[in-house]
């Protein structure tokens, strides 16, 4: 394998062209075999390239304009999705979608952030940045799930909670805080997936659950690399450094146990093959739900508590008095 | 001739005659009045002229609230082990060492137990001088332990927040402390043990968006900056100037986010009364 990434990319281009040309020819045994070999080589090459991405490149992939958005995953994984609107307090937040659905036939509630695909949609969806109403709607739907003993799936892809005047006036912080406390004690299984961007408190606001999954090229961070570079380096151009320092990739977070499982993406990333990406996620969700479904509620809640209770990294300093 | 001619010798001051006032006087940031430090101390760090609340250290806060200023500290041996090996302009572990030297604390929180009006209370107070009171794993662990201690002993909890939010240098590990503490608070809530959140200047980010807003009572000191996003971030996002008094305690009270604004000089009595209402 060539070590120079530019050469690798050129090779991918060459293979793609050749595959295209070959597949235009009248198929015969000769070309079919050749084609298959080339396809395999292309897939291997893509995997190779994508496994070597830097954290900043992964952030860019997570934000890729062609990356499937949450409603794409809902369409591809769940059946009979029926959207439910509004927080019953102020308004309906288009940046947060949720509703009833079926997961392999079983009724469930699915909730997620919605970034929008084209400019018009993005504006309407506020670029997937929820306001307090979004978090309150999410909680309302989760309580609905609890009332009728349905599992909850949340899908996260957001830059963060919206920082605006109205959002502050109506208690952005309180809305997120409330979700954190309530999600810790909801008496049904909750499976969280970070599919793209996991932007800080805005992501965590629907991110407390029994299992937290994360797509291979998604990121999850306390602050955006741009924000971190601006504050700590006082220089926006240090964004690559910041992305690396923050340890925000799925692999890093698996190491800290913040993530239970990394969901592999097809070679070339989820945007190259949305269906394959959704199928992978579907597989992981099915397995996670199966593991949780049989558990008595007490055990489920104790497990969820201990899962978050154990997160963090501290040392007991040698000196100083331990009075605990 | 020239009987009265002046000598040319310049006037030389005798010794060092600068008057040293630093350490004795403070200047109020609000009304610019010079205040004798002893006066400021006896008014609990509140300007006697205009009522401006100065930021105070965690230990000062605790000695103001506990009877005779007596309290016992918990978990003061916990320290961050720099899990990310974070380096920005300065390595994080160096920053921690410097902060330890400057404040005498290992992280931005003091967790304590003592008596308030004769009744036992667990109080956690944040240290603004320690990396802006930011919350990392240590603060998360200390607060969670305090809440679990409260559950064991059925003892009320007060958390005095003063923080810029989650600590960037510990990445997502800081972020998830919000969930960890909130989960512990859910248990405290179910056990019907009172928790009062006191928000002081400033309380922003992940601290506000978790335990600081989850008190049975949320009370704030006057004029404190309280919010989810910082004012600069909001200004950059919406590209307009923010209204006067935006995100101040009074603004939050008007928008229904706080139970009350309490002057620091009345805080002790207020807490004693509130906790007695809750049966403690």
Short mmCIF file of N, CA and C in Angstrom, two decimals, chain B residues 139-248:
data_model
loop_
_atom_site.label_atom_id
_atom_site.label_comp_id
_atom_site.label_asym_id
_atom_site.label_seq_id
_atom_site.Cartn_x
_atom_site.Cartn_y
_atom_site.Cartn_z
N UNK B 139 -14.65 17.64 39.85
CA UNK B 139 -15.83 18.31 40.37
C UNK B 139 -17.06 17.40 40.26
N UNK B 140 -17.18 16.72 39.14
CA UNK B 140 -18.31 15.81 38.94
C UNK B 140 -18.33 14.72 40.00
N UNK B 141 -17.16 14.16 40.25
CA UNK B 141 -17.07 13.08 41.24
C UNK B 141 -17.35 13.61 42.65
N UNK B 142 -16.81 14.78 42.97
CA UNK B 142 -16.99 15.32 44.32
C UNK B 142 -18.46 15.65 44.59
N UNK B 143 -19.12 16.25 43.59
CA UNK B 143 -20.53 16.60 43.79
C UNK B 143 -21.38 15.33 43.89
N UNK B 144 -21.08 14.35 43.01
CA UNK B 144 -21.85 13.10 43.05
C UNK B 144 -21.67 12.42 44.40
N UNK B 145 -20.45 12.40 44.89
CA UNK B 145 -20.22 11.79 46.21
C UNK B 145 -20.98 12.54 47.30
N UNK B 146 -21.02 13.87 47.19
CA UNK B 146 -21.73 14.67 48.19
C UNK B 146 -23.22 14.31 48.17
N UNK B 147 -23.76 14.14 46.96
CA UNK B 147 -25.19 13.81 46.85
C UNK B 147 -25.44 12.40 47.41
N UNK B 148 -24.54 11.49 47.11
CA UNK B 148 -24.70 10.13 47.64
C UNK B 148 -24.56 10.11 49.17
N UNK B 149 -23.68 10.97 49.67
CA UNK B 149 -23.54 11.11 51.13
C UNK B 149 -24.84 11.65 51.72
N UNK B 150 -25.42 12.59 51.03
CA UNK B 150 -26.68 13.18 51.49
C UNK B 150 -27.79 12.12 51.52
N UNK B 151 -27.77 11.23 50.53
CA UNK B 151 -28.77 10.15 50.48
C UNK B 151 -28.60 9.21 51.67
N UNK B 152 -27.36 8.88 51.96
CA UNK B 152 -27.06 7.98 53.08
C UNK B 152 -27.53 8.57 54.40
N UNK B 153 -27.22 9.86 54.59
CA UNK B 153 -27.48 10.48 55.90
C UNK B 153 -28.78 11.24 55.96
N UNK B 154 -29.50 11.27 54.86
CA UNK B 154 -30.71 12.07 54.74
C UNK B 154 -30.46 13.51 55.19
N UNK B 155 -29.45 14.08 54.56
CA UNK B 155 -29.00 15.42 54.93
C UNK B 155 -29.15 16.33 53.70
N UNK B 156 -29.68 17.54 53.88
CA UNK B 156 -29.87 18.42 52.71
C UNK B 156 -28.57 18.83 52.03
N UNK B 157 -28.69 19.18 50.76
CA UNK B 157 -27.53 19.60 49.97
C UNK B 157 -27.74 21.01 49.44
N UNK B 158 -26.68 21.79 49.51
CA UNK B 158 -26.67 23.11 48.87
C UNK B 158 -25.46 23.15 47.94
N UNK B 159 -25.67 23.53 46.68
CA UNK B 159 -24.52 23.72 45.79
C UNK B 159 -24.45 25.18 45.39
N UNK B 160 -23.33 25.81 45.69
CA UNK B 160 -23.13 27.21 45.31
C UNK B 160 -22.30 27.21 44.03
N UNK B 161 -22.95 27.53 42.91
CA UNK B 161 -22.27 27.48 41.62
C UNK B 161 -21.60 28.81 41.29
N UNK B 162 -20.44 28.69 40.69
CA UNK B 162 -19.71 29.85 40.19
C UNK B 162 -18.74 29.27 39.17
N UNK B 163 -19.17 29.22 37.91
CA UNK B 163 -18.42 28.41 36.96
C UNK B 163 -18.66 28.83 35.53
N UNK B 164 -17.63 28.70 34.73
CA UNK B 164 -17.75 28.98 33.30
C UNK B 164 -18.34 27.81 32.52
N UNK B 165 -18.56 26.68 33.22
CA UNK B 165 -19.15 25.52 32.54
C UNK B 165 -18.22 24.33 32.55
N UNK B 166 -18.47 23.41 31.63
CA UNK B 166 -17.65 22.19 31.56
C UNK B 166 -16.22 22.54 31.13
N UNK B 167 -15.26 21.81 31.68
CA UNK B 167 -13.85 22.12 31.42
C UNK B 167 -13.39 21.51 30.10
N UNK B 168 -12.94 22.36 29.19
CA UNK B 168 -12.54 21.91 27.85
C UNK B 168 -11.39 20.91 27.89
N UNK B 169 -10.48 21.11 28.84
CA UNK B 169 -9.26 20.29 28.87
C UNK B 169 -9.52 18.83 29.22
N UNK B 170 -10.75 18.50 29.63
CA UNK B 170 -11.05 17.10 29.86
C UNK B 170 -12.11 16.59 28.88
N UNK B 171 -12.34 17.37 27.84
CA UNK B 171 -13.18 16.93 26.73
C UNK B 171 -14.55 16.41 27.15
N UNK B 172 -14.97 15.35 26.46
CA UNK B 172 -16.31 14.81 26.70
C UNK B 172 -16.44 14.23 28.11
N UNK B 173 -15.31 13.93 28.77
CA UNK B 173 -15.39 13.45 30.14
C UNK B 173 -16.00 14.52 31.05
N UNK B 174 -15.72 15.79 30.75
CA UNK B 174 -16.34 16.88 31.50
C UNK B 174 -17.84 16.93 31.21
N UNK B 175 -18.14 16.78 29.93
CA UNK B 175 -19.54 16.86 29.48
C UNK B 175 -20.42 15.86 30.22
N UNK B 176 -19.95 14.62 30.29
CA UNK B 176 -20.81 13.58 30.87
C UNK B 176 -20.96 13.70 32.39
N UNK B 177 -20.14 14.55 33.02
CA UNK B 177 -20.35 14.81 34.45
C UNK B 177 -21.73 15.42 34.69
N UNK B 178 -22.20 16.17 33.70
CA UNK B 178 -23.54 16.78 33.80
C UNK B 178 -24.59 15.70 33.99
N UNK B 179 -24.47 14.64 33.19
CA UNK B 179 -25.44 13.55 33.27
C UNK B 179 -25.28 12.78 34.58
N UNK B 180 -24.03 12.58 34.97
CA UNK B 180 -23.74 11.83 36.19
C UNK B 180 -24.34 12.51 37.42
N UNK B 181 -24.12 13.82 37.54
CA UNK B 181 -24.64 14.55 38.69
C UNK B 181 -26.17 14.60 38.64
N UNK B 182 -26.72 14.83 37.44
CA UNK B 182 -28.17 14.92 37.32
C UNK B 182 -28.84 13.60 37.69
N UNK B 183 -28.19 12.49 37.35
CA UNK B 183 -28.73 11.18 37.70
C UNK B 183 -28.76 11.00 39.22
N UNK B 184 -27.70 11.46 39.87
CA UNK B 184 -27.66 11.39 41.34
C UNK B 184 -28.76 12.27 41.93
N UNK B 185 -28.99 13.43 41.31
CA UNK B 185 -30.03 14.33 41.80
C UNK B 185 -31.42 13.72 41.65
N UNK B 186 -31.60 12.89 40.62
CA UNK B 186 -32.89 12.22 40.45
C UNK B 186 -33.16 11.33 41.66
N UNK B 187 -32.11 10.67 42.15
CA UNK B 187 -32.26 9.80 43.32
C UNK B 187 -32.55 10.61 44.58
N UNK B 188 -31.88 11.75 44.68
CA UNK B 188 -32.09 12.63 45.83
C UNK B 188 -33.53 13.13 45.84
N UNK B 189 -34.01 13.45 44.65
CA UNK B 189 -35.37 13.93 44.48
C UNK B 189 -36.37 12.86 44.92
N UNK B 190 -36.12 11.61 44.48
CA UNK B 190 -37.03 10.54 44.84
C UNK B 190 -37.02 10.27 46.34
N UNK B 191 -35.87 10.49 46.98
CA UNK B 191 -35.77 10.28 48.43
C UNK B 191 -36.32 11.47 49.21
N UNK B 192 -36.80 12.49 48.49
CA UNK B 192 -37.35 13.71 49.12
C UNK B 192 -36.37 14.37 50.08
N UNK B 193 -35.15 14.45 49.62
CA UNK B 193 -34.15 15.19 50.40
C UNK B 193 -33.92 16.52 49.69
N UNK B 194 -33.99 17.62 50.44
CA UNK B 194 -33.93 18.92 49.77
C UNK B 194 -32.57 19.23 49.14
N UNK B 195 -32.64 19.91 47.99
CA UNK B 195 -31.43 20.41 47.33
C UNK B 195 -31.70 21.85 46.91
N UNK B 196 -30.88 22.76 47.41
CA UNK B 196 -31.02 24.16 47.01
C UNK B 196 -29.83 24.53 46.15
N UNK B 197 -30.12 25.09 44.99
CA UNK B 197 -29.05 25.55 44.10
C UNK B 197 -28.91 27.06 44.24
N UNK B 198 -27.69 27.50 44.53
CA UNK B 198 -27.41 28.93 44.63
C UNK B 198 -26.53 29.31 43.44
N UNK B 199 -27.03 30.18 42.59
CA UNK B 199 -26.28 30.57 41.40
C UNK B 199 -25.63 31.93 41.63
N UNK B 200 -24.32 31.99 41.45
CA UNK B 200 -23.61 33.25 41.65
C UNK B 200 -22.88 33.63 40.36
N UNK B 201 -22.32 34.81 40.37
CA UNK B 201 -21.68 35.32 39.15
C UNK B 201 -20.33 34.67 38.91
N UNK B 202 -20.06 34.06 37.78
CA UNK B 202 -21.00 33.69 36.72
C UNK B 202 -21.36 32.22 36.81
N UNK B 203 -22.53 31.85 36.33
CA UNK B 203 -22.89 30.43 36.21
C UNK B 203 -23.38 30.21 34.78
N UNK B 204 -22.55 29.53 33.99
CA UNK B 204 -22.89 29.37 32.57
C UNK B 204 -22.59 27.94 32.09
N UNK B 205 -22.97 27.67 30.87
CA UNK B 205 -22.63 26.42 30.19
C UNK B 205 -23.18 25.19 30.87
N UNK B 206 -22.36 24.15 30.88
CA UNK B 206 -22.78 22.85 31.37
C UNK B 206 -23.19 22.80 32.82
N UNK B 207 -22.73 23.75 33.61
CA UNK B 207 -23.13 23.77 35.02
C UNK B 207 -24.58 24.25 35.12
N UNK B 208 -24.91 25.30 34.37
CA UNK B 208 -26.30 25.78 34.36
C UNK B 208 -27.21 24.72 33.74
N UNK B 209 -26.74 24.11 32.65
CA UNK B 209 -27.57 23.15 31.93
C UNK B 209 -27.61 21.79 32.60
N UNK B 210 -27.27 21.74 33.88
CA UNK B 210 -27.46 20.48 34.62
C UNK B 210 -27.87 20.83 36.04
N UNK B 211 -27.03 20.54 37.03
CA UNK B 211 -27.49 20.63 38.42
C UNK B 211 -27.87 22.03 38.90
N UNK B 212 -27.26 23.08 38.33
CA UNK B 212 -27.55 24.43 38.84
C UNK B 212 -29.02 24.82 38.63
N UNK B 213 -29.66 24.22 37.63
CA UNK B 213 -31.06 24.55 37.35
C UNK B 213 -32.01 23.50 37.93
N UNK B 214 -31.49 22.54 38.68
CA UNK B 214 -32.33 21.43 39.13
C UNK B 214 -32.65 21.47 40.61
N UNK B 215 -32.42 22.61 41.25
CA UNK B 215 -32.71 22.70 42.68
C UNK B 215 -34.21 22.62 42.96
N UNK B 216 -34.55 22.16 44.18
CA UNK B 216 -35.94 22.31 44.61
C UNK B 216 -36.23 23.80 44.65
N UNK B 217 -35.20 24.53 45.06
CA UNK B 217 -35.21 25.99 44.94
C UNK B 217 -33.97 26.40 44.14
N UNK B 218 -34.18 27.26 43.16
CA UNK B 218 -33.04 27.86 42.46
C UNK B 218 -33.00 29.33 42.88
N UNK B 219 -31.96 29.72 43.60
CA UNK B 219 -31.86 31.12 43.98
C UNK B 219 -30.54 31.69 43.50
N UNK B 220 -30.51 32.99 43.28
CA UNK B 220 -29.29 33.60 42.74
C UNK B 220 -28.93 34.85 43.51
N UNK B 221 -27.66 35.19 43.46
CA UNK B 221 -27.23 36.47 44.02
C UNK B 221 -27.57 37.58 43.01
N UNK B 222 -27.74 38.81 43.49
CA UNK B 222 -28.11 39.89 42.57
C UNK B 222 -27.03 40.14 41.51
N UNK B 223 -27.47 40.47 40.32
CA UNK B 223 -26.55 40.89 39.26
C UNK B 223 -25.65 39.81 38.70
N UNK B 224 -25.93 38.55 39.01
CA UNK B 224 -25.06 37.47 38.52
C UNK B 224 -25.36 37.16 37.06
N UNK B 225 -24.31 36.85 36.30
CA UNK B 225 -24.49 36.38 34.91
C UNK B 225 -24.85 34.90 34.96
N UNK B 226 -26.02 34.57 34.43
CA UNK B 226 -26.47 33.18 34.43
C UNK B 226 -27.02 32.85 33.05
N UNK B 227 -26.54 31.77 32.46
CA UNK B 227 -27.06 31.43 31.15
C UNK B 227 -26.53 30.11 30.67
N UNK B 228 -27.03 29.69 29.52
CA UNK B 228 -26.51 28.48 28.89
C UNK B 228 -25.33 28.88 28.01
N UNK B 229 -25.59 29.63 26.97
CA UNK B 229 -24.52 30.13 26.11
C UNK B 229 -24.00 31.44 26.68
N UNK B 230 -22.71 31.69 26.51
CA UNK B 230 -22.14 32.94 26.96
C UNK B 230 -22.60 34.09 26.06
N UNK B 231 -22.61 35.32 26.60
CA UNK B 231 -23.08 36.47 25.81
C UNK B 231 -22.32 36.65 24.50
N UNK B 232 -21.00 36.36 24.52
CA UNK B 232 -20.21 36.57 23.30
C UNK B 232 -20.63 35.61 22.19
N UNK B 233 -20.88 34.35 22.60
CA UNK B 233 -21.31 33.34 21.63
C UNK B 233 -22.65 33.75 21.01
N UNK B 234 -23.55 34.23 21.84
CA UNK B 234 -24.88 34.62 21.34
C UNK B 234 -24.74 35.80 20.38
N UNK B 235 -23.94 36.79 20.76
CA UNK B 235 -23.75 37.95 19.89
C UNK B 235 -23.19 37.56 18.53
N UNK B 236 -22.23 36.62 18.57
CA UNK B 236 -21.64 36.15 17.31
C UNK B 236 -22.64 35.39 16.46
N UNK B 237 -23.54 34.65 17.12
CA UNK B 237 -24.51 33.85 16.38
C UNK B 237 -25.59 34.71 15.75
N UNK B 238 -26.15 35.62 16.55
CA UNK B 238 -27.28 36.39 16.03
C UNK B 238 -26.84 37.72 15.42
N UNK B 239 -25.57 38.06 15.58
CA UNK B 239 -24.99 39.28 15.01
C UNK B 239 -25.76 40.54 15.37
N UNK B 240 -26.14 40.63 16.63
CA UNK B 240 -26.66 41.91 17.10
C UNK B 240 -26.33 42.07 18.58
N UNK B 241 -26.40 43.31 19.04
CA UNK B 241 -26.05 43.58 20.43
C UNK B 241 -27.13 43.03 21.35
N UNK B 242 -26.73 42.57 22.50
CA UNK B 242 -27.70 42.00 23.43
C UNK B 242 -28.32 43.11 24.27
N UNK B 243 -29.58 42.95 24.64
CA UNK B 243 -30.23 43.99 25.44
C UNK B 243 -29.58 44.16 26.81
N UNK B 244 -29.72 45.33 27.36
CA UNK B 244 -29.19 45.65 28.70
C UNK B 244 -29.76 44.67 29.73
N UNK B 245 -28.87 44.18 30.58
CA UNK B 245 -29.34 43.30 31.67
C UNK B 245 -29.66 41.87 31.24
N UNK B 246 -29.40 41.55 29.97
CA UNK B 246 -29.64 40.19 29.46
C UNK B 246 -28.79 39.18 30.24
N UNK B 247 -29.43 38.07 30.63
CA UNK B 247 -28.77 36.98 31.37
C UNK B 247 -28.31 37.36 32.78
N UNK B 248 -28.82 38.47 33.30
CA UNK B 248 -28.53 38.78 34.70
C UNK B 248 -29.60 38.13 35.57
#
